mmCIF file of C-alpha atoms in Angstrom:
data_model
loop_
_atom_site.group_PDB
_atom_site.id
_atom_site.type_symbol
_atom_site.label_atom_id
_atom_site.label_comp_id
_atom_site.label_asym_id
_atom_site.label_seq_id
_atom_site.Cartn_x
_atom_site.Cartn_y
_atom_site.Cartn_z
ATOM 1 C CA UNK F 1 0.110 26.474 -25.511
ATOM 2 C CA UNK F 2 -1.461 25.172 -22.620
ATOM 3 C CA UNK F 3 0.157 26.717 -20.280
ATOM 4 C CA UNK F 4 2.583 24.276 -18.494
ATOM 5 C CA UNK F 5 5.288 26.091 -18.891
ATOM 6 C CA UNK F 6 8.768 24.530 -19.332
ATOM 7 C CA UNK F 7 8.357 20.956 -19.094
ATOM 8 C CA UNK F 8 10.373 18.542 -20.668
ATOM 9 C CA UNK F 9 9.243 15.294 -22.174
ATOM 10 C CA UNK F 10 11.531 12.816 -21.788
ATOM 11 C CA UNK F 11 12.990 11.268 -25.239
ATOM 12 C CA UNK F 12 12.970 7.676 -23.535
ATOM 13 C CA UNK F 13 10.238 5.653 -22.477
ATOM 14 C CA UNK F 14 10.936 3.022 -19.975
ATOM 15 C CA UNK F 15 8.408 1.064 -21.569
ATOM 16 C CA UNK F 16 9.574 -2.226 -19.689
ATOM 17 C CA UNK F 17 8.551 -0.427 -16.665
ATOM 18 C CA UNK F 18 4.938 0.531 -17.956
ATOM 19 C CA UNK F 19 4.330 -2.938 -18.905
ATOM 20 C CA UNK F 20 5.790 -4.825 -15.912
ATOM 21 C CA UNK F 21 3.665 -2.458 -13.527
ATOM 22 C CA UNK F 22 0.391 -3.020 -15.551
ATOM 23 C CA UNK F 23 1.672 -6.632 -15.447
ATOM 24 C CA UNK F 24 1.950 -6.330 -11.764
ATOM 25 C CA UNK F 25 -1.860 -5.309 -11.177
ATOM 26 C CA UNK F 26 -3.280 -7.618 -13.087
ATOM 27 C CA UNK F 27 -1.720 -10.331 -10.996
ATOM 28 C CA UNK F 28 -2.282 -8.642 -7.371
ATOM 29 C CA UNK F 29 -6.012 -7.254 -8.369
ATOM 30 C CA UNK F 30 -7.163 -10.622 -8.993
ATOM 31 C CA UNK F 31 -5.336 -12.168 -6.101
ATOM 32 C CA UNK F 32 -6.666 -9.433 -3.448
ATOM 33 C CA UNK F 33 -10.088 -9.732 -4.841
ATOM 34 C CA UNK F 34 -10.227 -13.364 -4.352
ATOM 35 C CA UNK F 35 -8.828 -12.869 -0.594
ATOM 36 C CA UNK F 36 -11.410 -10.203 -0.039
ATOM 37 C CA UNK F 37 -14.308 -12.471 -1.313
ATOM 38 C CA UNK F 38 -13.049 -15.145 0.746
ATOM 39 C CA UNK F 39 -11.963 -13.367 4.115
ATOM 40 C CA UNK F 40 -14.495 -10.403 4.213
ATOM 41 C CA UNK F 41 -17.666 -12.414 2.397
ATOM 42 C CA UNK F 42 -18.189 -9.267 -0.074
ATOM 43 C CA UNK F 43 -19.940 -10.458 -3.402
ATOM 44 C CA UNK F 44 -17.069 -10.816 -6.663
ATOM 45 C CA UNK F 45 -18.748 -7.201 -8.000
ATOM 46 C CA UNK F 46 -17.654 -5.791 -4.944
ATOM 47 C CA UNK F 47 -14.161 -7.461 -4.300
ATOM 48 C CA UNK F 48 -13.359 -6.820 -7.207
ATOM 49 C CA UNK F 49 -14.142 -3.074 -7.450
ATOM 50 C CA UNK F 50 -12.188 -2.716 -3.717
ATOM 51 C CA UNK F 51 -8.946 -4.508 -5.084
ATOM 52 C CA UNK F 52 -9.335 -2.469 -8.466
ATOM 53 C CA UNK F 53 -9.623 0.679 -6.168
ATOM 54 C CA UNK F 54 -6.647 0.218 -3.367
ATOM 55 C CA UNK F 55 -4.507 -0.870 -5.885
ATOM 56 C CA UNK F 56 -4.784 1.920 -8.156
ATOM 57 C CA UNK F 57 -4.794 4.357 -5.570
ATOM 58 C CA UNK F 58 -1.800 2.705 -3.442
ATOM 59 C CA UNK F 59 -0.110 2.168 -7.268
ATOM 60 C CA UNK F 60 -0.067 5.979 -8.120
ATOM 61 C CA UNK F 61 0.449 7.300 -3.883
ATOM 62 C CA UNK F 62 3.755 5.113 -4.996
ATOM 63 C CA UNK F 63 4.603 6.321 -7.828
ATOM 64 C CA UNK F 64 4.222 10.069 -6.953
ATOM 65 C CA UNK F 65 6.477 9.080 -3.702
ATOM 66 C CA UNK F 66 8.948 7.573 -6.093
ATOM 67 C CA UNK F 67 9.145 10.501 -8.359
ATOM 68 C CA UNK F 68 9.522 12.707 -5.352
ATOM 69 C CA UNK F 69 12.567 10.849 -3.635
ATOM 70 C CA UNK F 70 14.299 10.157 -7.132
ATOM 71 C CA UNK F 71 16.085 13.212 -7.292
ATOM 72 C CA UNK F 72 17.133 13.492 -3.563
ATOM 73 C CA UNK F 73 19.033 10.021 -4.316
ATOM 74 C CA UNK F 74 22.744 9.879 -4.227
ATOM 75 C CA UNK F 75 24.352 9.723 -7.932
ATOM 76 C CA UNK F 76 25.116 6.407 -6.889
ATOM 77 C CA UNK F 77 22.205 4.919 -6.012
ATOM 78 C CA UNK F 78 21.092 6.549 -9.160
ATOM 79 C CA UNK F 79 23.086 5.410 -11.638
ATOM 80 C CA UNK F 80 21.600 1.835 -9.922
ATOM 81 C CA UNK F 81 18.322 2.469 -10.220
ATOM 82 C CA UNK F 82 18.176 4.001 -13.692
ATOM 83 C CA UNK F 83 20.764 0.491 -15.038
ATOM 84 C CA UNK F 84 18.210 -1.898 -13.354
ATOM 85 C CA UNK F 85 15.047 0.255 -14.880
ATOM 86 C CA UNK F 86 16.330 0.058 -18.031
ATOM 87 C CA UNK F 87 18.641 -2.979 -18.273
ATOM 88 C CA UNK F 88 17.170 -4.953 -15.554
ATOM 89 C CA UNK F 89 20.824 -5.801 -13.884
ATOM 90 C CA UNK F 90 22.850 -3.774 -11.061
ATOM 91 C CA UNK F 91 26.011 -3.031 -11.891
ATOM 92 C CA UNK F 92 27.106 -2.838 -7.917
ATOM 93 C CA UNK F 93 26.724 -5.988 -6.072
ATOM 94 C CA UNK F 94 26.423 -4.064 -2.392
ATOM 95 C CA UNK F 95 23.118 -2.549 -4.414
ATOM 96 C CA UNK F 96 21.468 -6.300 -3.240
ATOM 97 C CA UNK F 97 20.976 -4.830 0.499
ATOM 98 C CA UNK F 98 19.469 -1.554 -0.248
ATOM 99 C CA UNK F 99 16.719 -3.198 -2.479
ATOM 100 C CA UNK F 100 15.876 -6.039 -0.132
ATOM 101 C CA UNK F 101 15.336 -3.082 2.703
ATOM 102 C CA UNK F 102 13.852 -0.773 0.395
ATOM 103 C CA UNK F 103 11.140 -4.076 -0.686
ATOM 104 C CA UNK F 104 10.346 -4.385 3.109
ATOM 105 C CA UNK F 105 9.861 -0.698 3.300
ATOM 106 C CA UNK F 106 7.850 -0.977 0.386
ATOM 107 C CA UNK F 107 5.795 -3.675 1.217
ATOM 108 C CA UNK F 108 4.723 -1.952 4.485
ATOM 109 C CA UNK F 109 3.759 1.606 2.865
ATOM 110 C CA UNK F 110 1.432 -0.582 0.572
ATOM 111 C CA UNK F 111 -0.408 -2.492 3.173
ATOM 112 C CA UNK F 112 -0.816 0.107 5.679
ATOM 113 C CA UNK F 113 -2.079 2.215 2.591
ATOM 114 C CA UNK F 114 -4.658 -0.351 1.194
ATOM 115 C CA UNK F 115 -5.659 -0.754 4.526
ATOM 116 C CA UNK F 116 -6.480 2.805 5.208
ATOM 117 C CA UNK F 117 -7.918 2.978 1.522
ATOM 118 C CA UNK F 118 -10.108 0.258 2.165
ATOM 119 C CA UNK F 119 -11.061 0.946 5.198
ATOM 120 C CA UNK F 120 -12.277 4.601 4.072
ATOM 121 C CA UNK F 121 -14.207 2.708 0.742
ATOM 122 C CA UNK F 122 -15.861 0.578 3.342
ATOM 123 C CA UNK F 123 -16.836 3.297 5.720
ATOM 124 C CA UNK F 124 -17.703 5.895 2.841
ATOM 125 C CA UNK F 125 -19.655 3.628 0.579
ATOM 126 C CA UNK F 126 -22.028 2.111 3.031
ATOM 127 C CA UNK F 127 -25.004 3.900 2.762
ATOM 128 C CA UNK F 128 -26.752 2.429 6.122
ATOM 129 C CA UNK F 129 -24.324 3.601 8.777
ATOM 130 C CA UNK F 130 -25.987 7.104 9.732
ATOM 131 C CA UNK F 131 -29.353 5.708 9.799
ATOM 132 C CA UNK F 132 -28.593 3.184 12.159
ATOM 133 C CA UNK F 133 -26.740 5.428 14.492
ATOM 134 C CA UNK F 134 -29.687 7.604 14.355
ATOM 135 C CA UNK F 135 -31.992 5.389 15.262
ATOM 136 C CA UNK F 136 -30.619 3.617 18.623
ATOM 137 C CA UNK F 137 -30.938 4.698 21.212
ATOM 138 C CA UNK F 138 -27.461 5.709 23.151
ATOM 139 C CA UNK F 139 -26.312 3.710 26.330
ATOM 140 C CA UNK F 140 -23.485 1.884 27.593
ATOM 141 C CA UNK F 141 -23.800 -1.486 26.790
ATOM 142 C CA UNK F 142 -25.075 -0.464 23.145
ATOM 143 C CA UNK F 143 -21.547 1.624 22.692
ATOM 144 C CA UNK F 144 -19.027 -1.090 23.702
ATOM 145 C CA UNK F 145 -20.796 -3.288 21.501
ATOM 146 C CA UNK F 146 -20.392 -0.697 18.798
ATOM 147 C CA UNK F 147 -16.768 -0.250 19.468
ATOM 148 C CA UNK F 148 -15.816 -4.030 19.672
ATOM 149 C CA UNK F 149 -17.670 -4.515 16.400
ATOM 150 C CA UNK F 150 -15.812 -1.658 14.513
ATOM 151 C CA UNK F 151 -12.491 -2.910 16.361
ATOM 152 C CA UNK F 152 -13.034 -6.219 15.414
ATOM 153 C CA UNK F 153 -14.128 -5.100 11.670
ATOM 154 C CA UNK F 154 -10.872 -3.263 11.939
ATOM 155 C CA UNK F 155 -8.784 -6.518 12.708
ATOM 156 C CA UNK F 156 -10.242 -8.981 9.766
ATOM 157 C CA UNK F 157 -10.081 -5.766 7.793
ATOM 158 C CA UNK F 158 -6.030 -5.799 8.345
ATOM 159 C CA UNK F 159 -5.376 -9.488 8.675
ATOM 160 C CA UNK F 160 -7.108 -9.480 5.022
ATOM 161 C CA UNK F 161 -5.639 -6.793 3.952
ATOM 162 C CA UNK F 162 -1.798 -8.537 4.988
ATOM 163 C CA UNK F 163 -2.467 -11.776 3.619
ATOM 164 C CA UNK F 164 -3.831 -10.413 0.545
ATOM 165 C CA UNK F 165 -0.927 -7.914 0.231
ATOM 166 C CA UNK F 166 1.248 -10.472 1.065
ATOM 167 C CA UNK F 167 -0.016 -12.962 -1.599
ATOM 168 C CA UNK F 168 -0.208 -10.117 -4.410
ATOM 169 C CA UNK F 169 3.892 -9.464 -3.179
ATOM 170 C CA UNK F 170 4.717 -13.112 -3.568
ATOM 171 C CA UNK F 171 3.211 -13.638 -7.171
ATOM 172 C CA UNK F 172 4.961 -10.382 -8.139
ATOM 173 C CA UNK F 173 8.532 -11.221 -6.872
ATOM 174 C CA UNK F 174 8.270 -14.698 -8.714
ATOM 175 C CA UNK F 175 7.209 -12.977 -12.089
ATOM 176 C CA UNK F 176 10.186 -10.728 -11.385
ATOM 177 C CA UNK F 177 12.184 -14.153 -10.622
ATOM 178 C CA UNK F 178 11.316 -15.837 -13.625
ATOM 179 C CA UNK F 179 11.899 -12.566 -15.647
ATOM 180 C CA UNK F 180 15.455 -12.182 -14.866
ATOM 181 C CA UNK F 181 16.420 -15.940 -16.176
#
C-alpha cells in the first residue's frame, strides 16, 4: 500500500520502555538546560532549546545504534535484555557486569555526542561569525587569539557538557533505583 514492503509490526509494545525513556528526558532536559544557563550564560529560551535539541538527537543516534547491535547479540545476552525490557529483572546474575560496562560505554557515546551536537548548534546558529571574520583584518597575534578563544569555548563547552551529562545520568539511575523497589 505504501510501499514498504514486508515489514512486520510487532504484536507487543514495550510500553514500559516508551514511557520510562520519555520519563528519562524530561528529567535530563531540564537538568542540562539549567547547567547550560548556568555554565555557558545562554538566556532559559536558548538553554532550553540546546538541551531539547542534543537530547533528542543523542536519544534517537541511540536508539538507531541499539536497534542495529540487537540482533548481532548472543541469544544469551538476548534473552537478558528482552526479560529486563519487559519484566524489569535479569534472570542471570553474571548479567550485573555487562550492564555496568555497557552504562559506562553508554554514558561516554552520549556526552561525546551532545558535545559534538552542541557544539555544531552553537557554531551553525550564530549568525555573526562570517561577518566578523570578514571584517578583521588577518595577522598573527589576531589568529592565536582566535584559536585560544575557540579552544577555550571548546573546553567550558565540554566541562558543561560532562557535568550536565553527568547530572542528567545521576537523576536517571536513581529513578531507575527507586523503580525497581
Amino acid at each position: 500500500m505504501l510501499g514498504l514492503g514486508d515489514i512486520n509490526i510487532p504484536r507487543i509494545l514495550p510500553v514500559g520502555v516508551i514511557l520510562f525513556e520519555f520519563l528519562f528526558l524530561l528529567t535530563a532536559i531540564p537538568i542540562e538546560a539549567y547547567v547550560l544557563n548556568r555554565r555557558l550564560k545562554f538566556d532559559k529560551k536558548t538553554s532550553m532549546f540546546y538541551a531539547i535539541s542534543i537530547n533528542l538527537f543523542s536519544s534517537t543516534i541511540g536508539w538507531i545504534m541499539f536497534f542495529v547491535l540487537e540482533p548481532i547479540l548472543p541469544i544469551g545476552l538476548k534473552s537478558e535484555l528482552i526479560s529486563y525490557i519487559f519484566f524489569h529483572n535479569f534472570r542471570s546474575e553474571s548479567t550485573q557486569g555487562v550492564l555496568i560496562l555497557t552504562g559506562f560505554i553508554i554514558f561516554f557515546m552520549t556526552f561525546f555526542m551532545k558535545f559534538f551536537f552542541l557544539r555544531f548548534f552553537v557554531l551553525s546558529l550564530k549568525e555573526d561569525v562570517l561577518q566578523v571574520y570578514e571584517k578583521t583584518p588577518e595577522n598573527n597575534r589576531l589568529k592565536w587569539r582566535r584559536t585560544s578563544v575557540a579552544r577555550l569555548q571548546s573546553t567550558n563547552l565540554v566541562t558543561t557538557i560532562l557535568i550536565g551529562n553527568s547530572l542528567s545520568y545521576s537523576a536517571i539511575s536513581m529513578i531507575i533505583l527507586l523503580s525497581r523497589k
